[in-house]
Amino acid sequence: MLRTLGLTSCLILILTIGAKGQDNLFPFWVPWDSAPTGVADMSVLLHRPAGKFGHVHVGQDGHFYVGAQRIRFWGVNMTANACFQQKANAPKVAMRLAKAGVNVVRFHHMDAPWSNPSLINYAAGGSRTLNTDALDRLDYFFAELKKLGVYANINLVVHRLFSSRDGLPQEIDSVTDMKDQHVIGFFYQPMMELQKEYARLVLTHRNPYTGLTYAQDPAVAFVEINNENGLIHGFLGGVTDRIPAVFRADLQRQWNEWLIAKYGNTQNLRQAWGERSEPLGNEMLTNGNYTNGLNGWILEQHAGAVATATQSTDAPSGYTRSVRIQVTQPGTQSWHVQWAQPGLTVEGGRLYTLSFWAKASTTRNIIATVTMAHDPWLALDGWNTVSLSTQWRRYEFVFVVSQSDNNARVLFTNMGTQTGTYWITGVSLRPGGTLRVLPPDQNLETKSVANVLRSNWGSTPEAIQKDWLRFLWDREARYWTEMRDYLKSTLGVRALVTGTIVGCTTPNLMATMDLVDTHSYWQHPEFPGGSWDSSNWYIRNISMVNERGGTLAGLATKRVLGKPHTLSEYNHPAPNTYTSEGLILSAAYGLLQDWDAVYFYTYAHRNDNLDARKITGFFDIDQHPTQWIAMVAAAAMFLRGDVAPAQKQVVVSLNKEQEVQALRSSWAWRLVDGADAGLRGEMGLLHRLAVAVEGQSVPADALRPEQVNVNTSRFVSDTGQLVWDLTTAGRGVVTLSAPRSKAVVGFGGGRTFDLGDGVRVEPGNTRQNGFGVITLTVKQGTLSTNPTQTVQMLITATGYVQNTNWGWEELGDNRVTVRNNWGSAPSLVEGIPARITLPMPASMVQAWALDSRGARKTRLPISSDSTGRAVVQIGPQYQTLWYEVTAQVRRPVNPR
């Protein structure tokens, strides 16, 4: 059955085999139970066991150390079921990870009720007892990882389901979204105590296979308190509006206590919040009653939306006419149908009263506001949500205009995404009015000042917005501090502790933790129908190298000066056919930014079907052939620090009050970061970026944002090792030229790249407009025209990938899906052709195509260029994604 994802007028092309068919592809997968061997074995970069040199700590330079040596972490997530590997499989999975260069595992979603098993024994009733079988599996897997040099990151609150059986009020059972439940835990003490109890059960448990508790074990590098959540995040997502009354009442109690501490009494509060009254002035609008037709008013229709505006005799008592706006074809954005009167002059800081009557054909919301009638179309009084019913009702908003404007407009919007009919009349805008900040029945003396609602945010005065955000900020800070101190002081946790990611909280809030964490995905799946609907989703199948830094640029603006910076979830999700670029780019630019850890999400969600031999979903990389091959080269690069940190850094100040101001116009999944203080992500392609939080000074030698020119299409890092080149439209290329790691990432087909040290790469044509990811990793020796020791190199070459006969559909605008038809094994890949010139004489060089395990399988011929340098040619004829090259030093033979 043809599905359109709720979009109209779009041509959908369904290709049941693949985007470009299965021609010229070959099967390739890396066996689940066979670790990389030979040149592809990067376990030499790990120290065994994990914790050999003591607990991970933060050095004076703001980076991770074990003993006296700096350590970087290259990791994967183990999600839900995958945390609890079967004992027969655990040693093999651990070895596979270690030999791929993974030195940290983030144990994620262990508490989820849908995990099989879950660390929580939900069958026992409630969520307060651990599952002994799951715990035993976790203990054993952890011990196997530890032996091989793989550290652990233990997540506490991720997807736990609380219930009244835990001793909470009955109303908690009506909160079916677990992330909403966790927002309550930021201010509701009984739920915080349950979180402490779970932390105690897990972290003070003694692992029988190591003899240590998780709190004591030096192989536990990190503990994360609460995944992707925060109180401000919850408010901005509307959670505090919709939670049950018993929890809202507790938040209101704390809100009133906070206000009492700040203002003392209601009179002071009213004064501070700007309550004022001024006589009403003259009417500013013309024809607000629509007795003169529709003169003075404008109906806007955008992006294919169709609507009509006509004079109507349907009007409330006291009026004879109204405007009837009928939307017969929606657009794709709320502003695609709007009703406005422009040409108004307003004064900044002055009080105004906007009133009108309105109704609709069905219950729905519109927005009434005063905005600029010109670019950049900013609201001058906030966005006032108006809940319409089928009966006439009068609405009034009193506000202070934020800035003067001589071409403002009264605007009715939010009518563009659904059909329906609206009636409006009696529209009035007058200077003056009475701005009441509190209803008569609310006061501090009875602690009855109501919580601020996200749904009324647009009509909430600025002073109240700021105080509410300051309150949430303080309440959230108390949560993070209390949980951190409980872990460290009460439980004796030796691991480094972090709270959640910047993006769901703020840099200043996380600056009190041991490290600052982030997450990001390039082209995350989108679900236009319902959340995580497996039959109704799409991703945009585009390459990140054609963007100005993509997600990595945005991540660079979140780093806090002097704190370790980690990226604990990152991926370019399947079925994106350019996906292997993500590992190489994140490793390279993570090093340029001098980040301390990068984890891919996720190794797997599974503890069975490990031999799938195909891509199993959006995120699992364990059986994703091009991602797993790229993983090895990226791990070597990152763990060794092959790319030099940027020589200069751009730093901006961002204190608590700046955060509060920025949060007023923020949203739940991107709260505030350095971009709100002047950083531009593209600067991170040139230099390191950081924010100086409250109490920090900007270093004297730091660059200011205005000193950095990003108006270019070719970004050369200040080290000269990385170039992000967008000079050819649609054919972006990133090149890496470091002594031990070299790469060409992107649309390099038909071009020649000099990567330094005598290395030249000439990619050939590919099925995706010349796209490919070619890496050269020097594992042993040094690139030279006359090497003094044996040189051993790993070459990887990845590109297009698909499963056999997956249900590929192209939906237009780069949107693609396979719905719930991920196809069958095996995965099919493209062989990338390239001519690679090396500095060594051809007579010294040998090369092999490697099999799926990384063992030599086919000898490659070696030719030479005009100067005698070795030339290796790779391509699809070898049906592999990786190669080994060696250069043997020939010792002179002593004469007899």
PDB file of C-alpha atoms in Angstrom, residues 153-343:
ATOM      1  CA  ASN A 153      30.293   4.444  31.640  1.00  0.00           C
ATOM      2  CA  ILE A 154      27.330   3.528  33.838  1.00  0.00           C
ATOM      3  CA  ASN A 155      24.062   5.369  33.231  1.00  0.00           C
ATOM      4  CA  LEU A 156      21.621   5.615  36.144  1.00  0.00           C
ATOM      5  CA  VAL A 157      18.282   7.169  35.091  1.00  0.00           C
ATOM      6  CA  VAL A 158      17.532   6.531  31.425  1.00  0.00           C
ATOM      7  CA  HIS A 159      14.137   4.884  30.897  1.00  0.00           C
ATOM      8  CA  ARG A 160      13.057   3.682  34.333  1.00  0.00           C
ATOM      9  CA  LEU A 161       9.322   3.301  34.858  1.00  0.00           C
ATOM     10  CA  PHE A 162       8.250   4.539  38.276  1.00  0.00           C
ATOM     11  CA  SER A 163       4.879   3.559  39.722  1.00  0.00           C
ATOM     12  CA  SER A 164       2.697   3.936  42.801  1.00  0.00           C
ATOM     13  CA  ARG A 165       4.040   0.533  43.915  1.00  0.00           C
ATOM     14  CA  ASP A 166       7.317   2.351  44.577  1.00  0.00           C
ATOM     15  CA  GLY A 167       5.574   4.377  47.282  1.00  0.00           C
ATOM     16  CA  LEU A 168       4.756   7.351  45.066  1.00  0.00           C
ATOM     17  CA  PRO A 169       1.310   8.960  44.791  1.00  0.00           C
ATOM     18  CA  GLN A 170      -1.213   7.028  42.717  1.00  0.00           C
ATOM     19  CA  GLU A 171      -1.180   9.805  40.129  1.00  0.00           C
ATOM     20  CA  ILE A 172       2.302   8.785  38.937  1.00  0.00           C
ATOM     21  CA  ASP A 173       0.681   5.848  37.136  1.00  0.00           C
ATOM     22  CA  SER A 174      -1.138   8.264  34.820  1.00  0.00           C
ATOM     23  CA  VAL A 175       2.190   9.675  33.607  1.00  0.00           C
ATOM     24  CA  THR A 176       2.852   7.125  30.885  1.00  0.00           C
ATOM     25  CA  ASP A 177       5.816   8.903  29.304  1.00  0.00           C
ATOM     26  CA  MET A 178       8.851   7.845  31.344  1.00  0.00           C
ATOM     27  CA  LYS A 179      10.820  10.973  30.409  1.00  0.00           C
ATOM     28  CA  ASP A 180       7.951  13.057  31.819  1.00  0.00           C
ATOM     29  CA  GLN A 181       8.201  11.039  35.031  1.00  0.00           C
ATOM     30  CA  HIS A 182      11.889  11.835  35.259  1.00  0.00           C
ATOM     31  CA  VAL A 183      11.221  15.573  35.005  1.00  0.00           C
ATOM     32  CA  ILE A 184       9.183  15.259  38.220  1.00  0.00           C
ATOM     33  CA  GLY A 185      12.253  13.769  39.873  1.00  0.00           C
ATOM     34  CA  PHE A 186      14.143  17.029  39.500  1.00  0.00           C
ATOM     35  CA  PHE A 187      11.987  18.708  42.142  1.00  0.00           C
ATOM     36  CA  TYR A 188       9.953  15.982  43.876  1.00  0.00           C
ATOM     37  CA  GLN A 189      12.089  14.683  46.730  1.00  0.00           C
ATOM     38  CA  PRO A 190      10.485  11.225  47.132  1.00  0.00           C
ATOM     39  CA  MET A 191      11.352  10.402  43.538  1.00  0.00           C
ATOM     40  CA  MET A 192      14.893  11.698  43.993  1.00  0.00           C
ATOM     41  CA  GLU A 193      15.258   9.380  46.990  1.00  0.00           C
ATOM     42  CA  LEU A 194      14.225   6.464  44.771  1.00  0.00           C
ATOM     43  CA  GLN A 195      16.939   7.459  42.315  1.00  0.00           C
ATOM     44  CA  LYS A 196      19.480   7.449  45.138  1.00  0.00           C
ATOM     45  CA  GLU A 197      18.288   4.021  46.229  1.00  0.00           C
ATOM     46  CA  TYR A 198      18.791   2.601  42.722  1.00  0.00           C
ATOM     47  CA  ALA A 199      22.259   4.156  42.519  1.00  0.00           C
ATOM     48  CA  ARG A 200      23.144   2.544  45.833  1.00  0.00           C
ATOM     49  CA  LEU A 201      21.868  -0.878  44.734  1.00  0.00           C
ATOM     50  CA  VAL A 202      23.875  -0.785  41.500  1.00  0.00           C
ATOM     51  CA  LEU A 203      27.069   0.994  42.491  1.00  0.00           C
ATOM     52  CA  THR A 204      27.663  -0.644  45.865  1.00  0.00           C
ATOM     53  CA  HIS A 205      26.973  -4.106  44.468  1.00  0.00           C
ATOM     54  CA  ARG A 206      30.132  -6.246  44.580  1.00  0.00           C
ATOM     55  CA  ASN A 207      30.885  -7.870  41.235  1.00  0.00           C
ATOM     56  CA  PRO A 208      31.847 -11.496  41.964  1.00  0.00           C
ATOM     57  CA  TYR A 209      33.982 -11.636  38.798  1.00  0.00           C
ATOM     58  CA  THR A 210      36.154  -8.657  39.774  1.00  0.00           C
ATOM     59  CA  GLY A 211      35.836  -8.684  43.567  1.00  0.00           C
ATOM     60  CA  LEU A 212      35.104  -4.946  43.573  1.00  0.00           C
ATOM     61  CA  THR A 213      32.009  -2.784  43.804  1.00  0.00           C
ATOM     62  CA  TYR A 214      31.256  -0.543  40.834  1.00  0.00           C
ATOM     63  CA  ALA A 215      31.814   2.445  43.135  1.00  0.00           C
ATOM     64  CA  GLN A 216      35.365   1.248  43.840  1.00  0.00           C
ATOM     65  CA  ASP A 217      36.380  -0.263  40.515  1.00  0.00           C
ATOM     66  CA  PRO A 218      38.867   1.873  38.537  1.00  0.00           C
ATOM     67  CA  ALA A 219      37.486   0.344  35.317  1.00  0.00           C
ATOM     68  CA  VAL A 220      34.319   2.390  35.908  1.00  0.00           C
ATOM     69  CA  ALA A 221      35.432   5.653  34.357  1.00  0.00           C
ATOM     70  CA  PHE A 222      32.141   7.546  34.398  1.00  0.00           C
ATOM     71  CA  VAL A 223      28.713   7.626  36.005  1.00  0.00           C
ATOM     72  CA  GLU A 224      25.897   9.578  34.339  1.00  0.00           C
ATOM     73  CA  ILE A 225      23.027  10.751  36.541  1.00  0.00           C
ATOM     74  CA  ASN A 226      20.108  11.363  34.174  1.00  0.00           C
ATOM     75  CA  ASN A 227      20.090  10.855  30.409  1.00  0.00           C
ATOM     76  CA  GLU A 228      18.816  13.666  28.156  1.00  0.00           C
ATOM     77  CA  ASN A 229      16.701  15.472  30.722  1.00  0.00           C
ATOM     78  CA  GLY A 230      16.442  18.507  32.935  1.00  0.00           C
ATOM     79  CA  LEU A 231      13.843  20.624  34.691  1.00  0.00           C
ATOM     80  CA  ILE A 232      14.202  23.561  32.300  1.00  0.00           C
ATOM     81  CA  HIS A 233      14.161  21.090  29.408  1.00  0.00           C
ATOM     82  CA  GLY A 234      10.944  19.618  30.822  1.00  0.00           C
ATOM     83  CA  PHE A 235       9.294  23.014  31.188  1.00  0.00           C
ATOM     84  CA  LEU A 236      10.199  24.042  27.651  1.00  0.00           C
ATOM     85  CA  GLY A 237       8.736  20.734  26.430  1.00  0.00           C
ATOM     86  CA  GLY A 238       5.452  21.422  28.222  1.00  0.00           C
ATOM     87  CA  VAL A 239       5.967  18.663  30.812  1.00  0.00           C
ATOM     88  CA  THR A 240       5.387  20.832  33.899  1.00  0.00           C
ATOM     89  CA  ASP A 241       2.097  21.990  32.355  1.00  0.00           C
ATOM     90  CA  ARG A 242       0.714  18.470  31.985  1.00  0.00           C
ATOM     91  CA  ILE A 243       1.910  16.515  35.023  1.00  0.00           C
ATOM     92  CA  PRO A 244      -0.732  15.603  37.656  1.00  0.00           C
ATOM     93  CA  ALA A 245      -1.895  18.227  40.137  1.00  0.00           C
ATOM     94  CA  VAL A 246      -0.189  16.625  43.137  1.00  0.00           C
ATOM     95  CA  PHE A 247       3.218  17.192  41.543  1.00  0.00           C
ATOM     96  CA  ARG A 248       2.350  20.639  40.182  1.00  0.00           C
ATOM     97  CA  ALA A 249       1.338  21.605  43.720  1.00  0.00           C
ATOM     98  CA  ASP A 250       4.723  20.606  45.091  1.00  0.00           C
ATOM     99  CA  LEU A 251       6.466  22.618  42.380  1.00  0.00           C
ATOM    100  CA  GLN A 252       4.199  25.586  43.194  1.00  0.00           C
ATOM    101  CA  ARG A 253       5.118  25.328  46.881  1.00  0.00           C
ATOM    102  CA  GLN A 254       8.801  25.528  46.018  1.00  0.00           C
ATOM    103  CA  TRP A 255       8.151  28.373  43.564  1.00  0.00           C
ATOM    104  CA  ASN A 256       6.416  30.424  46.262  1.00  0.00           C
ATOM    105  CA  GLU A 257       9.164  29.711  48.779  1.00  0.00           C
ATOM    106  CA  TRP A 258      11.726  30.872  46.235  1.00  0.00           C
ATOM    107  CA  LEU A 259       9.729  34.086  45.616  1.00  0.00           C
ATOM    108  CA  ILE A 260       9.351  34.729  49.350  1.00  0.00           C
ATOM    109  CA  ALA A 261      13.101  34.369  49.803  1.00  0.00           C
ATOM    110  CA  LYS A 262      13.684  36.879  47.018  1.00  0.00           C
ATOM    111  CA  TYR A 263      10.872  39.431  47.517  1.00  0.00           C
ATOM    112  CA  GLY A 264       9.490  38.931  51.024  1.00  0.00           C
ATOM    113  CA  ASN A 265       5.862  39.843  50.305  1.00  0.00           C
ATOM    114  CA  THR A 266       3.283  40.220  47.562  1.00  0.00           C
ATOM    115  CA  GLN A 267       3.546  44.008  47.344  1.00  0.00           C
ATOM    116  CA  ASN A 268       7.246  43.826  46.578  1.00  0.00           C
ATOM    117  CA  LEU A 269       6.599  41.078  44.076  1.00  0.00           C
ATOM    118  CA  ARG A 270       3.964  43.064  42.191  1.00  0.00           C
ATOM    119  CA  GLN A 271       6.284  46.040  42.002  1.00  0.00           C
ATOM    120  CA  ALA A 272       9.246  43.975  40.815  1.00  0.00           C
ATOM    121  CA  TRP A 273       7.175  42.242  38.149  1.00  0.00           C
ATOM    122  CA  GLY A 274       6.068  45.577  36.688  1.00  0.00           C
ATOM    123  CA  GLU A 275       2.400  45.787  37.535  1.00  0.00           C
ATOM    124  CA  ARG A 276       1.181  49.123  36.158  1.00  0.00           C
ATOM    125  CA  SER A 277      -1.928  50.922  34.960  1.00  0.00           C
ATOM    126  CA  GLU A 278      -2.284  53.710  32.390  1.00  0.00           C
ATOM    127  CA  PRO A 279      -5.400  55.316  30.856  1.00  0.00           C
ATOM    128  CA  LEU A 280      -6.440  53.798  27.549  1.00  0.00           C
ATOM    129  CA  GLY A 281      -5.581  55.949  24.542  1.00  0.00           C
ATOM    130  CA  ASN A 282      -7.132  56.234  21.100  1.00  0.00           C
ATOM    131  CA  GLU A 283      -7.912  53.298  18.854  1.00  0.00           C
ATOM    132  CA  MET A 284      -4.986  52.471  16.545  1.00  0.00           C
ATOM    133  CA  LEU A 285      -6.750  50.079  14.143  1.00  0.00           C
ATOM    134  CA  THR A 286      -9.137  50.774  11.294  1.00  0.00           C
ATOM    135  CA  ASN A 287     -12.190  48.655  10.560  1.00  0.00           C
ATOM    136  CA  GLY A 288     -11.709  46.331  13.542  1.00  0.00           C
ATOM    137  CA  ASN A 289     -15.470  45.578  13.475  1.00  0.00           C
ATOM    138  CA  TYR A 290     -15.456  44.782   9.717  1.00  0.00           C
ATOM    139  CA  THR A 291     -18.408  47.097   9.009  1.00  0.00           C
ATOM    140  CA  ASN A 292     -16.417  48.495   6.072  1.00  0.00           C
ATOM    141  CA  GLY A 293     -15.826  45.177   4.382  1.00  0.00           C
ATOM    142  CA  LEU A 294     -12.274  43.921   4.905  1.00  0.00           C
ATOM    143  CA  ASN A 295     -10.541  47.232   4.265  1.00  0.00           C
ATOM    144  CA  GLY A 296      -7.211  47.602   6.048  1.00  0.00           C
ATOM    145  CA  TRP A 297      -6.685  43.862   6.517  1.00  0.00           C
ATOM    146  CA  ILE A 298      -4.504  41.383   4.615  1.00  0.00           C
ATOM    147  CA  LEU A 299      -4.945  37.623   4.196  1.00  0.00           C
ATOM    148  CA  GLU A 300      -1.600  35.851   3.757  1.00  0.00           C
ATOM    149  CA  GLN A 301      -1.327  32.443   2.055  1.00  0.00           C
ATOM    150  CA  HIS A 302       2.037  30.669   1.669  1.00  0.00           C
ATOM    151  CA  ALA A 303       3.528  27.432   0.343  1.00  0.00           C
ATOM    152  CA  GLY A 304       0.391  26.142  -1.359  1.00  0.00           C
ATOM    153  CA  ALA A 305      -1.997  26.905   1.486  1.00  0.00           C
ATOM    154  CA  VAL A 306      -5.438  28.035   0.272  1.00  0.00           C
ATOM    155  CA  ALA A 307      -7.788  30.230   2.334  1.00  0.00           C
ATOM    156  CA  THR A 308     -10.516  32.825   1.813  1.00  0.00           C
ATOM    157  CA  ALA A 309     -11.538  35.834   3.880  1.00  0.00           C
ATOM    158  CA  THR A 310     -15.093  37.185   3.573  1.00  0.00           C
ATOM    159  CA  GLN A 311     -17.327  39.571   5.491  1.00  0.00           C
ATOM    160  CA  SER A 312     -19.870  37.712   7.653  1.00  0.00           C
ATOM    161  CA  THR A 313     -23.019  38.653   9.554  1.00  0.00           C
ATOM    162  CA  ASP A 314     -22.204  36.089  12.226  1.00  0.00           C
ATOM    163  CA  ALA A 315     -21.152  38.297  15.151  1.00  0.00           C
ATOM    164  CA  PRO A 316     -21.402  38.451  18.971  1.00  0.00           C
ATOM    165  CA  SER A 317     -23.878  40.695  20.783  1.00  0.00           C
ATOM    166  CA  GLY A 318     -23.101  44.353  20.161  1.00  0.00           C
ATOM    167  CA  TYR A 319     -21.520  43.736  16.732  1.00  0.00           C
ATOM    168  CA  THR A 320     -23.052  43.294  13.289  1.00  0.00           C
ATOM    169  CA  ARG A 321     -20.161  41.988  11.199  1.00  0.00           C
ATOM    170  CA  SER A 322     -17.063  39.771  11.450  1.00  0.00           C
ATOM    171  CA  VAL A 323     -14.435  38.345   9.138  1.00  0.00           C
ATOM    172  CA  ARG A 324     -14.851  34.696   8.189  1.00  0.00           C
ATOM    173  CA  ILE A 325     -11.507  32.997   7.354  1.00  0.00           C
ATOM    174  CA  GLN A 326     -11.870  29.565   5.786  1.00  0.00           C
ATOM    175  CA  VAL A 327      -8.785  27.388   5.256  1.00  0.00           C
ATOM    176  CA  THR A 328      -9.509  24.810   2.546  1.00  0.00           C
ATOM    177  CA  GLN A 329      -5.969  23.555   1.913  1.00  0.00           C
ATOM    178  CA  PRO A 330      -3.274  23.683   4.584  1.00  0.00           C
ATOM    179  CA  GLY A 331       0.389  24.446   4.064  1.00  0.00           C
ATOM    180  CA  THR A 332       3.219  22.808   5.977  1.00  0.00           C
ATOM    181  CA  GLN A 333       3.866  25.522   8.615  1.00  0.00           C
ATOM    182  CA  SER A 334       1.580  27.253  11.085  1.00  0.00           C
ATOM    183  CA  TRP A 335       2.268  30.683   9.533  1.00  0.00           C
ATOM    184  CA  HIS A 336       1.224  29.664   6.022  1.00  0.00           C
ATOM    185  CA  VAL A 337      -2.216  31.256   6.668  1.00  0.00           C
ATOM    186  CA  GLN A 338      -2.269  34.595   8.537  1.00  0.00           C
ATOM    187  CA  TRP A 339      -4.600  37.599   9.003  1.00  0.00           C
ATOM    188  CA  ALA A 340      -3.010  40.968   9.681  1.00  0.00           C
ATOM    189  CA  GLN A 341      -3.288  44.754   9.722  1.00  0.00           C
ATOM    190  CA  PRO A 342       0.134  46.396   9.108  1.00  0.00           C
ATOM    191  CA  GLY A 343       1.335  50.004   9.092  1.00  0.00           C
TER     192      GLY A 343
END
